[in-house]
Amino acid sequence: MSKFEILKKEEFVPNFYKLDISVPTIARKAKAGQFILVMVDERSEKIPLTLIDWDKEKGTISFIVQELGLSTSKMAFMEEGDSFYSIVGPLGEPAYLENFGTVVVSGGCYGIGATYPIAKRLKELGNHVITIIEAKNENLLYYEEEFKTVSDEVILVTTDGSKGERGHIYDVLEHMIESQQRQIDHIKVIGCNVMMSKVSKLTKEKGAIPTYATVITIMVDGTGMCGSCRLSYDGKTKFACVDGPEFNAHKIDWEEIIHVRNTSYISEETLGLQNFSPECRSLAKYQEKSKEEETS
Amino acid sequence: MKSKDRMKIVFSEMPTQPPQVRAKNFREVPYGYSEEMALQEANRCLNCKKPKCVEGCPVRVPIPEFISLIQEGKFLEAAWKIKERNVLPAVCGRVCPQESQCEEKCVRGKKGKPVGIGNLERFVADYERFSGHIPEPMRVKKNRKKVAIIGSGPSGLTTAGDLIQQGYEVTVYEAFHLGGGVLVYGIPEFRLPKSVVQYEIQNLENSGVKFVYDSVIGRVRSIDELFSEDGYDAVYIGVGAGLPVFMNIPGENLQGVYSANEYLTRSNLMKAYLYPDYDTPLLTGKNVVVVGGGNVAMDSARTALRLDAKNVYIVYRRSREQMPARLEEVHHAEEEGIQFKLLSSPVEIMGDEKGRIESIRCQRYELGEPDKSGRARPVPIEGDYFELTTDLIIIAIGNKANPLITMTTPDLEVNKWGNIVTDELGRTSKPFVYAGGDIVTGAATVISAMGAGRRSAMAIHEDLFPTTEEITESFMIPKEILELKHVAIYPKSVYLRVNLVNVSEKELDQVKIRISHVHDFFETTMFEKTVPQWSPGEEHEIDCPRIDKSEKEYLITINDLHGKIMSKIIVAEDVKK
Ligand SMILES: Cc1cc2nc3c(=O)[nH]c(=O)nc-3n(C[C@H](O)[C@H](O)[C@H](O)COP(=O)(O)OP(=O)(O)OC[C@H]3O[C@@H](n4cnc5c(N)ncnc54)[C@H](O)[C@@H]3O)c2cc1C
Ligand SMILES: Cc1cc2nc3c(=O)[nH]c(=O)nc-3n(C[C@H](O)[C@H](O)[C@H](O)COP(=O)(O)OP(=O)(O)OC[C@H]3O[C@@H](n4cnc5c(N)ncnc54)[C@H](O)[C@@H]3O)c2cc1C
Ligand code: SF4
Ligand code: FES
């Protein structure tokens, strides 16, 4: 078996793939909240993906990819038996986990998958776990069954109301907080930065409930060497790859992350994706093409 | 050839791509010497009796010897001569600051140009590489000990090379997917072609060194686990100084502000300069401001220029003479049209409503009183500011120690800057853990990182095969071979009264004694001798006139009968007793 081989790949909802890869060294050390940096092939960018499951005995790790731009599209074209060029991890500090009491674990987009190991661990630690998962519509919701096994309550939310509540995570949270049915001791949120920033704003205003978010920043090396992933946190500069990626959401300068740091490469990314033409329907073809280019 | 004739030969200028041409490509700037040029330059060397150049070289490359071999046309032999002391000549010939090391000391530099030692070193190393004479990996008997090396920069590679030749099983763990450290992720292709680094790593692989990429030690494995789970007998830490320093001025997190580490890593390691053939993007700018005056700043500025910038400014707080960059790089940068804004330092970065940078405000400085290091201290001139319009800023004001390893290894002693504390041979506070290179010294040079790697290899060998026993309180010299009876230090000499023991007469010519000074991690040999005329049981005085009494430390090294090396540092105070 070659290094970083895909053992299993599954598109469980449109544009979301779960991949199982054999990397025993990472499986042995992974902790909830940590991530890996992945390169599809020699020419790829290094992109961060959260570890959502791992099996120490079998030496496998799993992650979920949401097809967005160039690198994630390349992954979508990979097949079982293909291998990644490089996988580094586990990176980042593990999530802050203890017995808090009642915890709300919330996730949207790729964050649904990424919150899974966190909910699981929180449950093991004896918390009352309430999971809220959000998607645009019913077709994009996933892991409902998995979450049921590790949570005391699972709340589904869709933007269009096609399943569960209509709206967003923060609408559900706001309702929960205001109805005062249950005291919430701790909140975890993973998803896109905009959603997390809104949750953060809400919980800060509504009694400053401890809220921890997993920031999404652009990364290169994942070891604190480049500073690409820097953010302003409590007036100081922090590196998401070594100090995070989970931070106290109330101390994060969300404005800066969302509107300044993460929009740096918008035009480059579109160009990258255009170059990755649709006729290359599989990675093998793509690689062949690159070889031809090299030799010609 | 007579010295007089040698003096008449003119310096062979290194041919380079014309500035206007090279400013638009990433190919290496100098073409390298032809054989004729190399011969001509080598013939300028006077083969001095007391070669000053060697004193200037941190690892004491036998410079006149290798240059003499060039004079005889023995280019391969010349390369091998260098390799006795320096395993990466193709790299060092290109990136060493020769003007403040070997070439600064060269006597021919007193009047006119010193011998182009770096150029010659580069020539013979390249000659060897292209000759197809792939060095046969030495067949060595395995000694059944395993050493893990963390980091594949110049210091890790040197330690690996030295240890594999002594029979160790050596594994190098590297965080990135490629090896070489700063040589691949920091220094650009136009200054150090990556094929050169790749070739050296291939040689190490051929000789049996195992490379494990994509492994961040501290995360995927702790140092303790390397011992307890993987069964290593020693660990060498050569992780470099990878923590970018920012200026802490307003606007530093705006879009378009890079640390030099990020800018160069994207460009060199991830090959963003070949975007979109490679996927990693890199912001380009028309008006680029690079802050800093070292090699890192020059490399960033010249990369930006090659990526179509119109104006590239270097903003540096001190004067030109104080720039720490290699002279050649400053010179090349200037030829290519980089504009220097000296004696100025940024105070604020301004952006537009979208968070993109627009301009940078700098304050002018003047030179004041000398500081502790003797350099004139730059002092800000009150109220004197200027602004530069810019769309890309690269901060190259230095690197600190990356805390990842030390954070995850609490029993590793660090100083207040986070650098690992070691003794002269790289031993850390943790048993069988050694460290060297930038993580110990702070950002320094390739050659000093290599020297540190070599010294740690010595220490590892000494500690894992301890053949030494203490015979007096102050010295540990292998008792089986030599007894140190008395040491006296005089103004120009040192006497050691020694007695060889347990050595049969026919083995005597194999015993070699070396006394050296230890300086900044490097060794200058002051005395080296085999002692065939001695008889076991006799006491002898070693007169060593080259010893410099002002030095505090002496390293005594003895090769035993099996070629093993044992060494011990003795400190002058101890000796006096
Ligand atoms: C700590 C961490 C953990 C993550 N875990 C996961 C995960 O488990 N699964 C997953 O699918 N994704 C995860 N992400 C996000 C993922 O890294 C990005 O989606 C990915 O880098 C996009 O790469 P691309 O080349 O496909 O897209 P690009 O071509 O780089 O970008 C495509 C589009 O996505 C936007 N984009 C670019 N970078 C990011 C980013 N870092 N985050 C969000 N949008 C971005 C761009 O603006 C653009 O519109 C994580 C990010 C971080 C920082
Ligand atoms: C842009 C630039 C230009 C330079 N130009 C010159 C020059 O012209 N001349 C000169 O003499 N010097 C120059 N230098 C300085 C010189 O490169 C360094 O002093 C030298 O490389 C230090 O060597 P090192 O082996 O200590 O570390 P590095 O070369 O930094 O290598 C350290 C390696 O360790 C790896 N690593 C780090 N952490 C971990 C971990 N936790 N686990 C596994 N691996 C890890 C890193 O990825 C890296 O590959 C330059 C430096 C830079 C940045
Ligand atoms: S290694 Fe560096 S200092 Fe030593 S001789 Fe070569 S160029 Fe000069
Ligand atoms: S990704 Fe480079 S410092 Fe975090």
Short mmCIF file of C-alpha atoms in Angstrom, two decimals, chain B residues 295-563:
data_model
loop_
_atom_site.label_atom_id
_atom_site.label_comp_id
_atom_site.label_asym_id
_atom_site.label_seq_id
_atom_site.Cartn_x
_atom_site.Cartn_y
_atom_site.Cartn_z
CA ASN B 295 19.87 38.19 2.81
CA VAL B 296 16.22 37.48 3.44
CA ALA B 297 15.28 41.01 2.43
CA MET B 298 17.43 40.87 -0.72
CA ASP B 299 15.91 37.52 -1.71
CA SER B 300 12.38 38.82 -1.19
CA ALA B 301 13.02 42.02 -3.13
CA ARG B 302 14.62 40.23 -6.04
CA THR B 303 11.82 37.66 -6.16
CA ALA B 304 9.23 40.44 -6.29
CA LEU B 305 11.17 42.08 -9.11
CA ARG B 306 11.11 38.84 -11.09
CA LEU B 307 7.37 38.64 -10.57
CA ASP B 308 6.85 41.82 -12.54
CA ALA B 309 7.11 44.57 -9.98
CA LYS B 310 7.87 48.02 -11.41
CA ASN B 311 9.43 49.49 -8.29
CA VAL B 312 10.94 47.51 -5.48
CA TYR B 313 12.12 49.40 -2.43
CA ILE B 314 14.22 48.13 0.42
CA VAL B 315 13.52 50.07 3.58
CA TYR B 316 16.32 49.60 6.10
CA ARG B 317 16.86 51.28 9.43
CA ARG B 318 20.63 51.54 9.30
CA SER B 319 23.17 52.54 6.67
CA ARG B 320 24.36 50.55 3.68
CA GLU B 321 27.63 49.54 5.34
CA GLN B 322 25.66 48.02 8.18
CA MET B 323 23.53 45.79 6.00
CA PRO B 324 24.01 42.22 7.10
CA ALA B 325 23.39 40.78 3.61
CA ARG B 326 26.18 39.23 1.56
CA LEU B 327 27.99 41.90 -0.40
CA GLU B 328 27.35 40.13 -3.69
CA GLU B 329 23.61 40.06 -3.06
CA VAL B 330 23.43 43.79 -2.33
CA HIS B 331 25.47 44.40 -5.43
CA HIS B 332 23.28 42.18 -7.60
CA ALA B 333 20.12 43.69 -6.16
CA GLU B 334 21.37 47.16 -6.99
CA GLU B 335 22.32 46.19 -10.54
CA GLU B 336 18.86 44.79 -11.06
CA GLY B 337 17.32 48.08 -10.04
CA ILE B 338 16.19 47.55 -6.46
CA GLN B 339 15.87 50.96 -4.79
CA PHE B 340 17.33 51.42 -1.34
CA LYS B 341 15.63 53.63 1.23
CA LEU B 342 18.28 53.56 3.90
CA LEU B 343 18.10 55.02 7.40
CA SER B 344 14.34 54.74 7.48
CA SER B 345 11.82 52.55 9.18
CA PRO B 346 8.07 52.02 8.75
CA VAL B 347 5.69 53.40 11.36
CA GLU B 348 2.31 52.67 9.83
CA ILE B 349 0.67 50.82 6.96
CA MET B 350 -2.43 52.39 5.43
CA GLY B 351 -5.15 50.53 3.57
CA ASP B 352 -8.35 51.12 1.63
CA GLU B 353 -11.88 50.30 2.73
CA LYS B 354 -11.48 46.75 1.38
CA GLY B 355 -8.55 46.11 3.67
CA ARG B 356 -5.94 46.19 0.91
CA ILE B 357 -2.74 48.11 1.56
CA GLU B 358 -2.26 51.43 -0.21
CA SER B 359 0.78 53.03 1.30
CA ILE B 360 3.38 52.80 4.00
CA ARG B 361 4.61 55.63 6.17
CA CYS B 362 8.26 55.61 7.17
CA GLN B 363 10.33 57.70 9.50
CA ARG B 364 13.83 58.85 8.61
CA TYR B 365 16.73 57.97 10.87
CA GLU B 366 20.27 59.24 11.38
CA LEU B 367 23.30 57.53 12.79
CA GLY B 368 24.02 58.33 16.41
CA GLU B 369 26.38 57.08 19.11
CA PRO B 370 27.75 53.58 18.71
CA ASP B 371 25.84 50.93 20.59
CA LYS B 372 27.28 48.05 22.59
CA SER B 373 28.25 46.15 19.46
CA GLY B 374 30.14 49.19 18.23
CA ARG B 375 27.73 49.86 15.38
CA ALA B 376 26.43 53.41 15.15
CA ARG B 377 22.93 53.34 16.53
CA PRO B 378 20.19 54.61 14.23
CA VAL B 379 18.06 57.29 15.87
CA PRO B 380 14.73 58.49 14.52
CA ILE B 381 14.59 62.08 13.30
CA GLU B 382 11.60 63.68 14.91
CA GLY B 383 8.88 64.78 12.51
CA ASP B 384 10.71 63.53 9.40
CA TYR B 385 8.38 61.13 7.61
CA PHE B 386 7.80 60.03 4.04
CA GLU B 387 5.23 57.84 2.37
CA LEU B 388 5.54 55.20 -0.32
CA THR B 389 2.61 54.03 -2.40
CA THR B 390 2.59 50.27 -2.30
CA ASP B 391 0.53 47.21 -3.07
CA LEU B 392 2.81 44.60 -1.52
CA ILE B 393 4.84 44.72 1.66
CA ILE B 394 7.27 42.01 2.75
CA ILE B 395 8.61 42.07 6.27
CA ALA B 396 12.11 40.64 6.53
CA ILE B 397 13.31 41.91 9.88
CA GLY B 398 14.29 38.57 11.33
CA ASN B 399 13.29 35.27 12.79
CA LYS B 400 13.08 34.03 16.33
CA ALA B 401 13.18 30.49 17.65
CA ASN B 402 10.11 28.49 16.70
CA PRO B 403 8.66 27.20 19.97
CA LEU B 404 6.96 24.04 18.67
CA ILE B 405 9.65 21.61 19.83
CA THR B 406 10.50 23.35 23.08
CA MET B 407 6.81 23.82 23.93
CA THR B 408 6.24 20.08 23.64
CA THR B 409 9.48 19.16 25.45
CA PRO B 410 9.25 20.95 28.78
CA ASP B 411 12.51 19.55 30.14
CA LEU B 412 14.57 21.15 27.39
CA GLU B 413 16.29 24.27 28.72
CA VAL B 414 15.89 27.41 26.62
CA ASN B 415 17.19 30.95 27.10
CA LYS B 416 15.01 34.04 27.32
CA TRP B 417 14.73 34.25 23.53
CA GLY B 418 13.57 30.68 23.29
CA ASN B 419 16.82 29.33 21.86
CA ILE B 420 17.86 25.91 23.10
CA VAL B 421 20.75 26.06 25.56
CA THR B 422 23.64 23.70 24.79
CA ASP B 423 27.26 23.13 25.69
CA GLU B 424 30.10 23.56 23.20
CA LEU B 425 29.32 20.29 21.51
CA GLY B 426 25.57 20.81 21.29
CA ARG B 427 24.51 18.80 24.33
CA THR B 428 21.20 20.09 25.70
CA SER B 429 19.86 19.85 29.23
CA LYS B 430 18.17 16.60 28.26
CA PRO B 431 20.33 13.46 28.16
CA PHE B 432 21.14 12.23 24.65
CA VAL B 433 19.38 15.19 23.08
CA TYR B 434 21.58 17.56 21.07
CA ALA B 435 20.82 20.74 19.20
CA GLY B 436 22.56 23.07 16.77
CA GLY B 437 22.13 25.60 13.98
CA ASP B 438 19.73 28.52 14.07
CA ILE B 439 17.60 27.04 16.86
CA VAL B 440 20.61 27.45 19.18
CA THR B 441 22.36 30.53 17.80
CA GLY B 442 19.40 32.44 16.40
CA ALA B 443 19.33 33.21 12.67
CA ALA B 444 22.94 32.86 11.47
CA THR B 445 24.63 31.29 8.45
CA VAL B 446 24.60 28.03 6.55
CA ILE B 447 28.22 27.32 7.38
CA SER B 448 27.80 27.93 11.11
CA ALA B 449 24.77 25.63 11.18
CA MET B 450 26.88 22.99 9.47
CA GLY B 451 29.71 23.43 11.95
CA ALA B 452 27.29 22.94 14.81
CA GLY B 453 25.94 19.79 13.20
CA ARG B 454 29.43 18.38 12.93
CA ARG B 455 30.25 19.12 16.55
CA SER B 456 27.08 17.45 17.73
CA ALA B 457 27.88 14.38 15.67
CA MET B 458 31.14 14.22 17.61
CA ALA B 459 29.36 14.57 20.92
CA ILE B 460 26.80 11.92 20.03
CA HIS B 461 29.53 9.48 19.16
CA GLU B 462 31.43 10.27 22.30
CA ASP B 463 28.36 9.84 24.48
CA LEU B 464 27.08 6.67 22.88
CA PHE B 465 30.46 4.98 22.88
CA PRO B 466 31.95 6.27 26.06
CA THR B 467 35.43 4.87 26.10
CA THR B 468 36.59 7.58 28.41
CA GLU B 469 37.09 7.43 32.11
CA GLU B 470 37.99 10.17 34.49
CA ILE B 471 41.58 10.02 35.63
CA THR B 472 41.89 13.37 37.30
CA GLU B 473 39.11 15.65 38.44
CA SER B 474 39.49 17.98 35.53
CA PHE B 475 40.17 15.88 32.48
CA MET B 476 38.63 12.87 30.99
CA ILE B 477 41.07 11.34 28.62
CA PRO B 478 40.70 7.72 27.69
CA LYS B 479 42.72 6.01 30.31
CA GLU B 480 43.43 3.01 28.17
CA ILE B 481 45.48 5.12 25.85
CA LEU B 482 46.85 8.15 27.47
CA GLU B 483 47.40 9.58 30.88
CA LEU B 484 47.63 13.29 31.30
CA LYS B 485 50.21 13.95 33.98
CA HIS B 486 50.66 17.67 33.89
CA VAL B 487 49.50 20.69 31.94
CA ALA B 488 51.18 24.06 31.93
CA ILE B 489 50.34 27.07 29.90
CA TYR B 490 53.00 29.56 28.87
CA PRO B 491 52.64 32.73 26.83
CA LYS B 492 53.24 31.03 23.52
CA SER B 493 53.00 27.39 24.26
CA VAL B 494 51.36 24.68 26.19
CA TYR B 495 53.08 21.75 27.74
CA LEU B 496 51.25 18.58 28.24
CA ARG B 497 53.04 15.77 29.99
CA VAL B 498 51.48 12.61 28.86
CA ASN B 499 52.06 8.96 29.15
CA LEU B 500 50.79 6.45 26.67
CA VAL B 501 49.55 3.30 28.23
CA ASN B 502 48.22 0.02 26.99
CA VAL B 503 49.45 0.64 23.52
CA SER B 504 51.75 -1.80 21.87
CA GLU B 505 54.69 -0.37 19.96
CA LYS B 506 53.43 -1.41 16.62
CA GLU B 507 50.15 0.32 17.18
CA LEU B 508 51.76 3.58 18.14
CA ASP B 509 51.72 5.14 14.70
CA GLN B 510 47.99 4.89 14.67
CA VAL B 511 47.49 7.06 17.70
CA LYS B 512 47.02 10.67 16.85
CA ILE B 513 46.82 13.54 19.27
CA ARG B 514 45.24 16.83 18.36
CA ILE B 515 44.99 19.99 20.39
CA SER B 516 42.74 22.73 19.17
CA HIS B 517 41.01 25.92 20.08
CA VAL B 518 37.31 25.97 20.16
CA HIS B 519 35.71 29.08 18.95
CA ASP B 520 32.12 29.80 18.09
CA PHE B 521 31.48 26.11 17.69
CA PHE B 522 34.43 25.61 15.40
CA GLU B 523 37.78 24.10 15.85
CA THR B 524 41.23 25.39 14.91
CA THR B 525 43.83 22.73 15.08
CA MET B 526 46.99 23.92 16.75
CA PHE B 527 48.77 20.68 17.08
CA GLU B 528 48.24 17.38 15.38
CA LYS B 529 50.67 14.56 15.45
CA THR B 530 51.09 10.85 15.43
CA VAL B 531 53.59 9.72 17.99
CA PRO B 532 55.46 6.74 16.59
CA GLN B 533 58.69 7.59 18.37
CA TRP B 534 57.12 7.37 21.79
CA SER B 535 57.19 4.31 23.90
CA PRO B 536 54.46 3.21 26.14
CA GLY B 537 55.20 4.04 29.73
CA GLU B 538 57.38 7.06 28.86
CA GLU B 539 56.31 10.53 29.76
CA HIS B 540 56.46 13.19 27.05
CA GLU B 541 56.11 16.87 26.86
CA ILE B 542 54.20 18.28 23.95
CA ASP B 543 55.31 21.72 22.98
CA CYS B 544 52.58 23.51 21.20
CA PRO B 545 53.73 27.02 20.25
CA ARG B 546 50.73 27.92 18.14
CA ILE B 547 48.45 27.84 21.12
CA ASP B 548 46.88 31.20 21.76
CA LYS B 549 47.00 31.75 25.46
CA SER B 550 44.15 34.23 25.44
CA GLU B 551 41.83 31.40 24.55
CA LYS B 552 40.12 29.88 27.47
CA GLU B 553 39.28 26.49 26.11
CA TYR B 554 41.30 23.74 24.55
CA LEU B 555 39.94 20.69 22.88
CA ILE B 556 42.07 17.61 23.12
CA THR B 557 41.18 14.91 20.67
CA ILE B 558 42.69 11.48 20.47
CA ASN B 559 42.08 8.94 17.78
CA ASP B 560 42.20 5.53 19.25
CA LEU B 561 43.40 2.44 17.55
CA HIS B 562 40.10 1.71 15.92
CA GLY B 563 39.74 5.11 14.35
#
